[in-house]
Short mmCIF file of C-alpha atoms and ligand atoms in Angstrom, two decimals:
data_model
loop_
_atom_site.label_atom_id
_atom_site.label_comp_id
_atom_site.label_asym_id
_atom_site.label_seq_id
_atom_site.Cartn_x
_atom_site.Cartn_y
_atom_site.Cartn_z
CA MET A 1 -196.07 8.65 67.19
CA LYS A 2 -198.32 6.37 69.21
CA ASN A 3 -196.19 3.44 70.29
CA ILE A 4 -193.64 4.68 73.00
CA LEU A 5 -190.76 2.40 74.76
CA VAL A 6 -190.26 3.88 78.77
CA THR A 7 -187.40 2.89 80.25
CA GLY A 8 -187.18 3.18 84.45
CA GLY A 9 -191.26 3.74 83.59
CA ALA A 10 -191.49 1.77 87.33
CA GLY A 11 -190.01 4.54 88.81
CA TYR A 12 -190.35 7.95 90.26
CA ILE A 13 -190.71 10.33 86.98
CA GLY A 14 -190.90 6.94 84.86
CA SER A 15 -194.44 6.48 86.08
CA HIS A 16 -195.35 10.04 85.89
CA CYS A 17 -194.39 9.59 82.97
CA VAL A 18 -196.42 6.44 81.96
CA LYS A 19 -199.03 7.95 83.39
CA ARG A 20 -199.26 11.30 81.42
CA LEU A 21 -198.42 9.19 77.54
CA THR A 22 -201.91 6.55 79.19
CA ASP A 23 -204.11 9.09 79.73
CA ASP A 24 -203.00 11.00 76.45
CA GLY A 25 -203.63 7.63 74.50
CA TYR A 26 -200.01 6.32 73.39
CA ARG A 27 -199.32 2.83 73.51
CA VAL A 28 -197.23 2.28 75.95
CA THR A 29 -194.40 -0.13 76.67
CA VAL A 30 -192.47 0.25 79.79
CA LEU A 31 -188.93 -1.75 80.38
CA ASP A 32 -187.55 -1.89 83.57
CA ASN A 33 -185.56 -4.16 86.01
CA LEU A 34 -187.15 -3.68 88.73
CA ASP A 35 -183.78 -3.34 90.75
CA ILE A 36 -185.31 0.17 92.23
CA GLY A 37 -188.63 0.82 90.27
CA HIS A 38 -192.00 -0.61 91.99
CA ARG A 39 -194.03 -2.63 89.51
CA ALA A 40 -197.02 -1.46 91.22
CA ALA A 41 -196.31 1.89 90.15
CA VAL A 42 -196.36 0.93 86.30
CA GLU A 43 -200.11 -0.74 87.27
CA ASN A 44 -201.38 2.47 89.19
CA ALA A 45 -199.98 4.58 86.62
CA SER A 46 -201.46 3.20 83.94
CA ALA A 47 -204.48 1.49 85.06
CA GLY A 48 -203.17 -1.50 83.83
CA LYS A 49 -203.17 -0.39 80.11
CA ALA A 50 -198.92 -0.66 79.72
CA GLN A 51 -197.03 -3.81 78.65
CA PHE A 52 -194.29 -4.02 81.04
CA VAL A 53 -191.01 -5.70 80.03
CA GLN A 54 -188.75 -6.87 83.05
CA ALA A 55 -185.80 -6.67 81.24
CA ASP A 56 -182.09 -4.80 82.05
CA LEU A 57 -181.11 -2.57 79.52
CA ARG A 58 -177.87 -4.27 79.42
CA ASP A 59 -179.52 -7.50 77.77
CA THR A 60 -179.09 -5.59 74.43
CA GLU A 61 -180.97 -8.82 72.70
CA LEU A 62 -184.37 -8.62 74.40
CA VAL A 63 -184.09 -4.71 75.14
CA THR A 64 -184.26 -5.09 70.82
CA LYS A 65 -187.12 -7.95 70.99
CA ALA A 66 -189.35 -5.62 73.01
CA LEU A 67 -188.75 -2.64 70.62
CA ARG A 68 -189.85 -4.79 67.43
CA ASP A 69 -192.56 -6.46 69.45
CA ASN A 70 -193.96 -3.90 70.45
CA ALA A 71 -193.39 -1.42 66.97
CA ILE A 72 -192.12 1.02 68.92
CA GLU A 73 -191.24 4.11 67.26
CA GLY A 74 -189.80 6.11 70.04
CA VAL A 75 -188.20 5.96 73.61
CA ILE A 76 -188.20 8.07 76.69
CA HIS A 77 -184.84 6.83 78.29
CA PHE A 78 -185.20 7.26 82.28
CA ALA A 79 -183.65 4.22 83.68
CA ALA A 80 -180.73 4.85 85.55
CA LEU A 81 -178.81 5.06 89.29
CA ALA A 82 -178.91 8.34 90.19
CA GLN A 83 -177.47 9.07 93.63
CA VAL A 84 -174.72 11.26 93.86
CA GLY A 85 -172.80 10.05 96.98
CA GLU A 86 -173.73 6.33 95.77
CA SER A 87 -171.42 6.80 92.69
CA VAL A 88 -168.51 7.88 94.15
CA GLN A 89 -168.34 5.11 96.65
CA TYR A 90 -169.25 2.90 93.43
CA PRO A 91 -168.71 4.60 90.34
CA LEU A 92 -168.52 1.31 88.17
CA ARG A 93 -172.02 0.24 88.83
CA TYR A 94 -172.38 4.26 87.67
CA TYR A 95 -170.87 3.61 84.33
CA ASP A 96 -172.10 0.53 84.02
CA ASN A 97 -175.95 0.74 84.29
CA ASN A 98 -175.97 4.29 83.49
CA THR A 99 -173.04 4.97 80.56
CA ALA A 100 -173.09 1.16 79.51
CA GLY A 101 -177.18 0.32 79.51
CA SER A 102 -177.67 3.32 76.94
CA VAL A 103 -175.10 2.26 74.85
CA SER A 104 -176.92 -0.94 74.82
CA LEU A 105 -180.15 1.22 74.55
CA LEU A 106 -178.69 2.71 71.44
CA ARG A 107 -177.36 -0.69 69.67
CA ALA A 108 -180.92 -2.20 70.33
CA MET A 109 -182.30 0.59 68.67
CA ASP A 110 -180.29 0.89 66.01
CA ALA A 111 -180.91 -3.34 65.35
CA ALA A 112 -184.89 -2.25 65.57
CA GLY A 113 -184.62 1.18 63.71
CA VAL A 114 -185.59 3.06 66.56
CA LYS A 115 -184.57 6.36 65.31
CA ARG A 116 -186.40 8.72 68.38
CA ILE A 117 -185.07 9.26 72.00
CA VAL A 118 -185.19 11.55 74.77
CA PHE A 119 -182.45 11.43 76.95
CA SER A 120 -182.89 12.13 81.01
CA SER A 121 -179.58 13.70 81.70
CA THR A 122 -178.70 16.24 84.80
CA CYS A 123 -177.62 19.60 85.91
CA ALA A 124 -175.25 17.57 87.27
CA THR A 125 -172.67 17.55 84.04
CA TYR A 126 -172.38 21.02 84.66
CA GLY A 127 -170.79 20.40 87.98
CA GLU A 128 -169.99 23.24 89.61
CA PRO A 129 -170.20 26.31 86.82
CA ALA A 130 -168.69 29.73 87.23
CA SER A 131 -172.05 32.02 87.05
CA MET A 132 -175.78 31.31 87.79
CA PRO A 133 -178.09 30.82 86.10
CA ILE A 134 -176.93 27.64 84.28
CA THR A 135 -177.04 28.20 80.28
CA GLU A 136 -176.82 24.74 77.96
CA ASP A 137 -173.45 26.19 76.50
CA MET A 138 -171.68 26.57 79.74
CA PRO A 139 -169.16 24.04 80.04
CA GLN A 140 -169.50 20.46 81.67
CA ILE A 141 -167.15 19.26 83.84
CA PRO A 142 -168.70 16.70 86.54
CA ILE A 143 -167.62 16.50 90.02
CA ASN A 144 -168.92 12.89 90.77
CA PRO A 145 -169.75 9.90 88.74
CA TYR A 146 -173.27 10.22 88.17
CA GLY A 147 -172.76 13.17 86.52
CA TRP A 148 -169.74 11.47 84.53
CA SER A 149 -172.33 9.00 83.61
CA LYS A 150 -174.63 10.72 82.02
CA LEU A 151 -172.24 13.38 80.32
CA MET A 152 -170.79 10.43 78.65
CA THR A 153 -174.05 9.23 77.12
CA GLU A 154 -174.67 13.00 75.91
CA ARG A 155 -171.40 12.31 73.95
CA ALA A 156 -172.41 8.42 73.19
CA LEU A 157 -176.00 9.99 71.63
CA THR A 158 -174.05 12.68 69.43
CA ASP A 159 -171.39 10.43 68.29
CA TYR A 160 -174.39 7.73 67.12
CA ALA A 161 -176.59 10.77 65.59
CA ASN A 162 -173.45 11.82 63.52
CA ALA A 163 -173.19 8.49 62.10
CA SER A 164 -176.28 7.89 61.81
CA GLU A 165 -178.98 8.80 59.08
CA GLY A 166 -182.41 9.65 60.36
CA PHE A 167 -181.82 9.86 64.07
CA GLY A 168 -182.68 12.63 66.75
CA PHE A 169 -182.62 12.86 69.55
CA ALA A 170 -182.69 15.58 73.18
CA ALA A 171 -180.92 15.24 76.58
CA LEU A 172 -182.92 16.81 79.09
CA ARG A 173 -180.62 18.38 81.57
CA TYR A 174 -182.90 18.32 85.09
CA PHE A 175 -182.33 20.36 87.94
CA ASN A 176 -184.32 19.25 91.75
CA VAL A 177 -187.50 17.26 90.65
CA ALA A 178 -190.15 17.50 92.82
CA GLY A 179 -193.80 17.09 93.78
CA SER A 180 -195.95 14.04 92.83
CA ASP A 181 -198.94 13.35 90.44
CA PRO A 182 -201.76 14.95 92.34
CA ASN A 183 -204.02 11.87 92.45
CA GLY A 184 -202.05 10.63 95.14
CA ILE A 185 -201.52 6.87 93.81
CA ILE A 186 -197.45 7.18 92.13
CA GLY A 187 -194.85 9.30 93.90
CA GLU A 188 -191.67 9.13 95.48
CA ASP A 189 -190.54 5.68 97.08
CA HIS A 190 -187.07 5.31 97.44
CA ASN A 191 -184.81 2.86 99.98
CA PRO A 192 -182.56 4.87 101.56
CA GLU A 193 -184.38 8.30 100.39
CA SER A 194 -181.69 11.57 101.05
CA HIS A 195 -183.92 14.18 98.74
CA ILE A 196 -184.68 17.08 100.52
CA ILE A 197 -188.19 16.89 100.43
CA PRO A 198 -189.12 13.19 100.64
CA VAL A 199 -187.35 13.66 104.18
CA VAL A 200 -188.69 16.75 105.06
CA LEU A 201 -192.30 14.56 104.60
CA ASN A 202 -191.02 11.34 106.26
CA CYS A 203 -190.16 13.83 109.31
CA ALA A 204 -193.77 14.44 108.89
CA LEU A 205 -194.83 11.33 109.11
CA GLY A 206 -192.30 10.90 111.85
CA LYS A 207 -190.54 8.20 110.17
CA VAL A 208 -187.70 10.49 110.72
CA PRO A 209 -187.25 11.90 114.06
CA LYS A 210 -184.97 14.74 113.64
CA MET A 211 -184.00 15.65 109.80
CA LYS A 212 -180.74 17.40 109.44
CA ILE A 213 -179.97 20.92 107.21
CA PHE A 214 -176.34 20.18 105.63
CA GLY A 215 -175.13 23.65 106.40
CA ASP A 216 -175.95 27.60 106.91
CA ASP A 217 -172.73 29.17 106.02
CA TYR A 218 -173.80 29.49 102.73
CA ASP A 219 -173.91 32.94 101.08
CA THR A 220 -176.97 32.47 99.98
CA PRO A 221 -179.14 34.96 101.91
CA ASP A 222 -180.59 32.45 104.77
CA GLY A 223 -177.62 30.60 104.34
CA THR A 224 -178.74 27.43 103.30
CA CYS A 225 -178.69 25.87 99.87
CA ILE A 226 -180.64 26.90 96.70
CA ARG A 227 -182.12 24.74 94.17
CA ASP A 228 -184.43 25.21 91.24
CA TYR A 229 -187.30 22.73 92.37
CA ILE A 230 -189.31 21.49 89.02
CA HIS A 231 -192.52 19.38 89.41
CA VAL A 232 -192.72 16.33 88.37
CA ASN A 233 -195.62 16.79 86.03
CA ASP A 234 -194.25 19.67 84.48
CA LEU A 235 -190.81 18.09 83.61
CA VAL A 236 -192.26 14.96 81.67
CA ASP A 237 -194.60 17.10 79.97
CA ALA A 238 -191.48 18.52 78.61
CA HIS A 239 -190.46 15.23 77.77
CA VAL A 240 -194.00 14.75 75.82
CA VAL A 241 -193.89 18.24 73.83
CA VAL A 242 -189.67 17.20 72.87
CA MET A 243 -190.72 14.17 71.84
CA ASN A 244 -193.07 15.32 69.15
CA ALA A 245 -190.70 18.11 68.36
CA LEU A 246 -187.72 15.91 67.57
CA ASN A 247 -186.96 15.43 63.32
CA ASP A 248 -184.34 13.65 61.40
CA GLY A 249 -181.13 14.33 62.24
CA ASP A 250 -182.14 17.05 66.02
CA GLN A 251 -179.85 17.19 68.78
CA ARG A 252 -181.31 19.15 71.18
CA PHE A 253 -180.26 19.94 74.99
CA TYR A 254 -182.77 21.79 76.97
CA ASN A 255 -181.86 22.77 80.78
CA LEU A 256 -185.14 21.75 82.59
CA GLY A 257 -185.95 23.75 85.72
CA THR A 258 -188.03 26.72 86.63
CA GLY A 259 -185.32 29.72 86.84
CA THR A 260 -185.93 29.99 90.34
CA GLY A 261 -184.70 29.01 93.54
CA SER A 262 -185.28 27.94 97.30
CA THR A 263 -183.14 27.39 99.95
CA VAL A 264 -183.54 24.26 102.00
CA MET A 265 -185.07 26.71 104.92
CA GLN A 266 -187.85 27.73 102.54
CA ILE A 267 -188.82 24.27 102.09
CA ILE A 268 -188.95 23.14 105.35
CA GLU A 269 -191.39 26.16 105.94
CA ALA A 270 -193.39 24.95 102.95
CA GLY A 271 -193.68 21.64 104.73
CA ARG A 272 -194.49 22.79 108.02
CA GLU A 273 -197.12 24.69 106.14
CA VAL A 274 -198.08 22.00 104.37
CA THR A 275 -198.38 19.37 106.71
CA GLY A 276 -199.12 21.32 109.78
CA HIS A 277 -196.34 18.78 111.71
CA ALA A 278 -193.48 21.25 113.42
CA ILE A 279 -191.11 18.65 111.81
CA PRO A 280 -188.17 19.39 114.14
CA ALA A 281 -184.57 20.39 112.18
CA GLU A 282 -180.99 20.66 113.55
CA MET A 283 -178.17 22.19 111.47
CA GLY A 284 -175.25 20.17 110.76
CA PRO A 285 -172.46 20.65 108.53
CA ARG A 286 -172.28 20.56 105.36
CA ARG A 287 -172.27 18.08 103.20
CA PRO A 288 -169.62 17.40 100.77
CA GLY A 289 -169.74 17.98 97.28
CA ASP A 290 -172.84 20.54 97.92
CA PRO A 291 -172.15 23.97 95.68
CA PRO A 292 -173.90 26.95 97.49
CA MET A 293 -176.86 27.22 94.82
CA LEU A 294 -177.95 25.67 91.30
CA TYR A 295 -180.89 27.35 89.04
CA ALA A 296 -181.35 27.25 85.37
CA ASP A 297 -182.18 29.27 82.84
CA PRO A 298 -184.83 27.76 81.00
CA SER A 299 -185.66 30.17 77.84
CA LYS A 300 -183.87 27.87 75.56
CA ILE A 301 -186.62 24.99 75.42
CA LYS A 302 -188.84 28.36 75.68
CA ASN A 303 -187.77 30.17 73.03
CA GLU A 304 -187.33 27.59 70.66
CA LEU A 305 -190.09 24.95 71.97
CA GLY A 306 -192.45 27.53 73.62
CA TRP A 307 -192.65 25.25 76.58
CA GLN A 308 -191.89 26.43 80.52
CA ALA A 309 -192.75 24.91 83.72
CA LYS A 310 -196.13 26.34 84.83
CA CYS A 311 -196.18 25.32 88.33
CA THR A 312 -193.36 27.82 90.30
CA ASP A 313 -194.97 27.82 93.65
CA ILE A 314 -192.79 25.56 96.06
CA LYS A 315 -195.41 25.13 98.44
CA GLN A 316 -197.48 23.48 95.80
CA MET A 317 -195.31 20.84 94.72
CA VAL A 318 -194.48 20.40 98.64
CA ALA A 319 -198.47 19.77 99.27
CA ASP A 320 -198.89 17.34 96.15
CA ALA A 321 -196.15 15.26 97.13
CA TRP A 322 -197.49 15.43 100.18
CA THR A 323 -200.91 13.92 98.93
CA TRP A 324 -199.06 10.86 97.83
CA PHE A 325 -196.65 10.42 101.13
CA LYS A 326 -199.54 10.41 103.30
CA ASN A 327 -201.90 8.51 101.42
CA ASN A 328 -198.87 5.95 101.21
CA PRO A 329 -196.68 5.82 104.29
CA ASP A 330 -195.06 3.04 103.55
CA GLY A 331 -194.82 3.45 99.74
CA TYR A 332 -195.79 0.71 97.78
CA ARG A 333 -195.04 -2.09 99.82
CA ASP A 334 -193.56 -4.36 97.85
CA LYS A 335 -190.21 -4.04 99.46
N1 UDP B 401 -180.45 18.78 102.55
C1 UDP B 401 -180.39 19.32 103.48
N2 UDP B 401 -180.68 17.87 104.52
C2 UDP B 401 -181.27 16.78 104.17
C3 UDP B 401 -181.17 16.33 102.50
C4 UDP B 401 -180.86 17.32 101.79
O1 UDP B 401 -179.55 20.13 103.90
O2 UDP B 401 -181.61 15.65 104.83
C5 UDP B 401 -180.01 19.77 101.29
C6 UDP B 401 -179.26 19.05 100.74
O3 UDP B 401 -177.99 19.72 101.07
C7 UDP B 401 -179.01 20.41 99.26
C8 UDP B 401 -180.74 20.44 99.34
O4 UDP B 401 -180.63 20.06 100.69
O5 UDP B 401 -178.46 21.60 99.61
C9 UDP B 401 -180.98 19.57 98.37
O6 UDP B 401 -180.66 18.03 98.28
P1 UDP B 401 -181.22 17.33 97.37
O7 UDP B 401 -180.21 15.45 97.91
O8 UDP B 401 -182.82 16.68 97.26
O9 UDP B 401 -180.92 17.38 95.92
P2 UDP B 401 -179.27 17.77 95.44
O10 UDP B 401 -179.45 18.97 95.04
O11 UDP B 401 -178.44 17.13 95.82
O12 UDP B 401 -179.25 16.70 93.74
#
């Protein structure tokens, strides 16, 4: 497989995938509506080598044309809205962008005869599992529209695959994605920013005077929430491995995490060590909807494809993210 379409390739994770694919010699076409993404991210990631199509996924005709014009053989589908709180406030945006957008993409793939897709799913499809670690066969009962919008896409993929000869897909359920490419020219640039590592680093930059820890009375070793952080370059590596492993008729579902968790306090400590800044933090109330701990059982992908995350050191992830933030305190400067 040589010609790949990356949807959402102007975003944080998508741009890292674009870099990896162009570095490996794939012919990459990026499709992004630039609502959230950054044109410069595509340029920086691919050194100008990726083809860029500004289009919305819901424009089935334009997407079909992009697939045909570029002789696309496989799609890696990142494009989505991904803020839990916003999804509760504006659920229709999420069903429209994420679910309807994915259905439109599938219709375009159907029209153009493209038979492979790797889809960005999320551990949010599990909701609040009864036990940890999370395995892929656990019940999927999301607790917010974001999780539902992704689970419904998993369902649409499955039903379409059942009805479509020669189609093969994988849905990758991400845990908490962290870090940046160590080259420091692509990274996380969200506005507003709510994720813990960027908040910590914005605090180190003095852009956030003081951060808040959302609860320290959880039943965890230091009382703060535990999450499973995976380095973005490990994450995109998994996409490339899975894409190349897909066969006709495959319907694969994998967790992408490291299998170990870090607490909010450990992230802040890592931020202090890596940046040398004090990072003032105050205790605040729990954030509604935050499960006390979430971490993956990552053994399925290891057993089936021999893949596992290389970076398990949270300090390394924070250090790589810091390289981007330090070099680009104002992000891509395009919005
Ligand atoms: N968190 C925090 N302060 C912040 C942002 C996040 O204490 O300013 C906590 C949050 O409550 C959760 C963890 O950090 O326990 C990871 O949150 P994030 O929003 O990064 O990812 P999520 O797990 O919600 O997808």
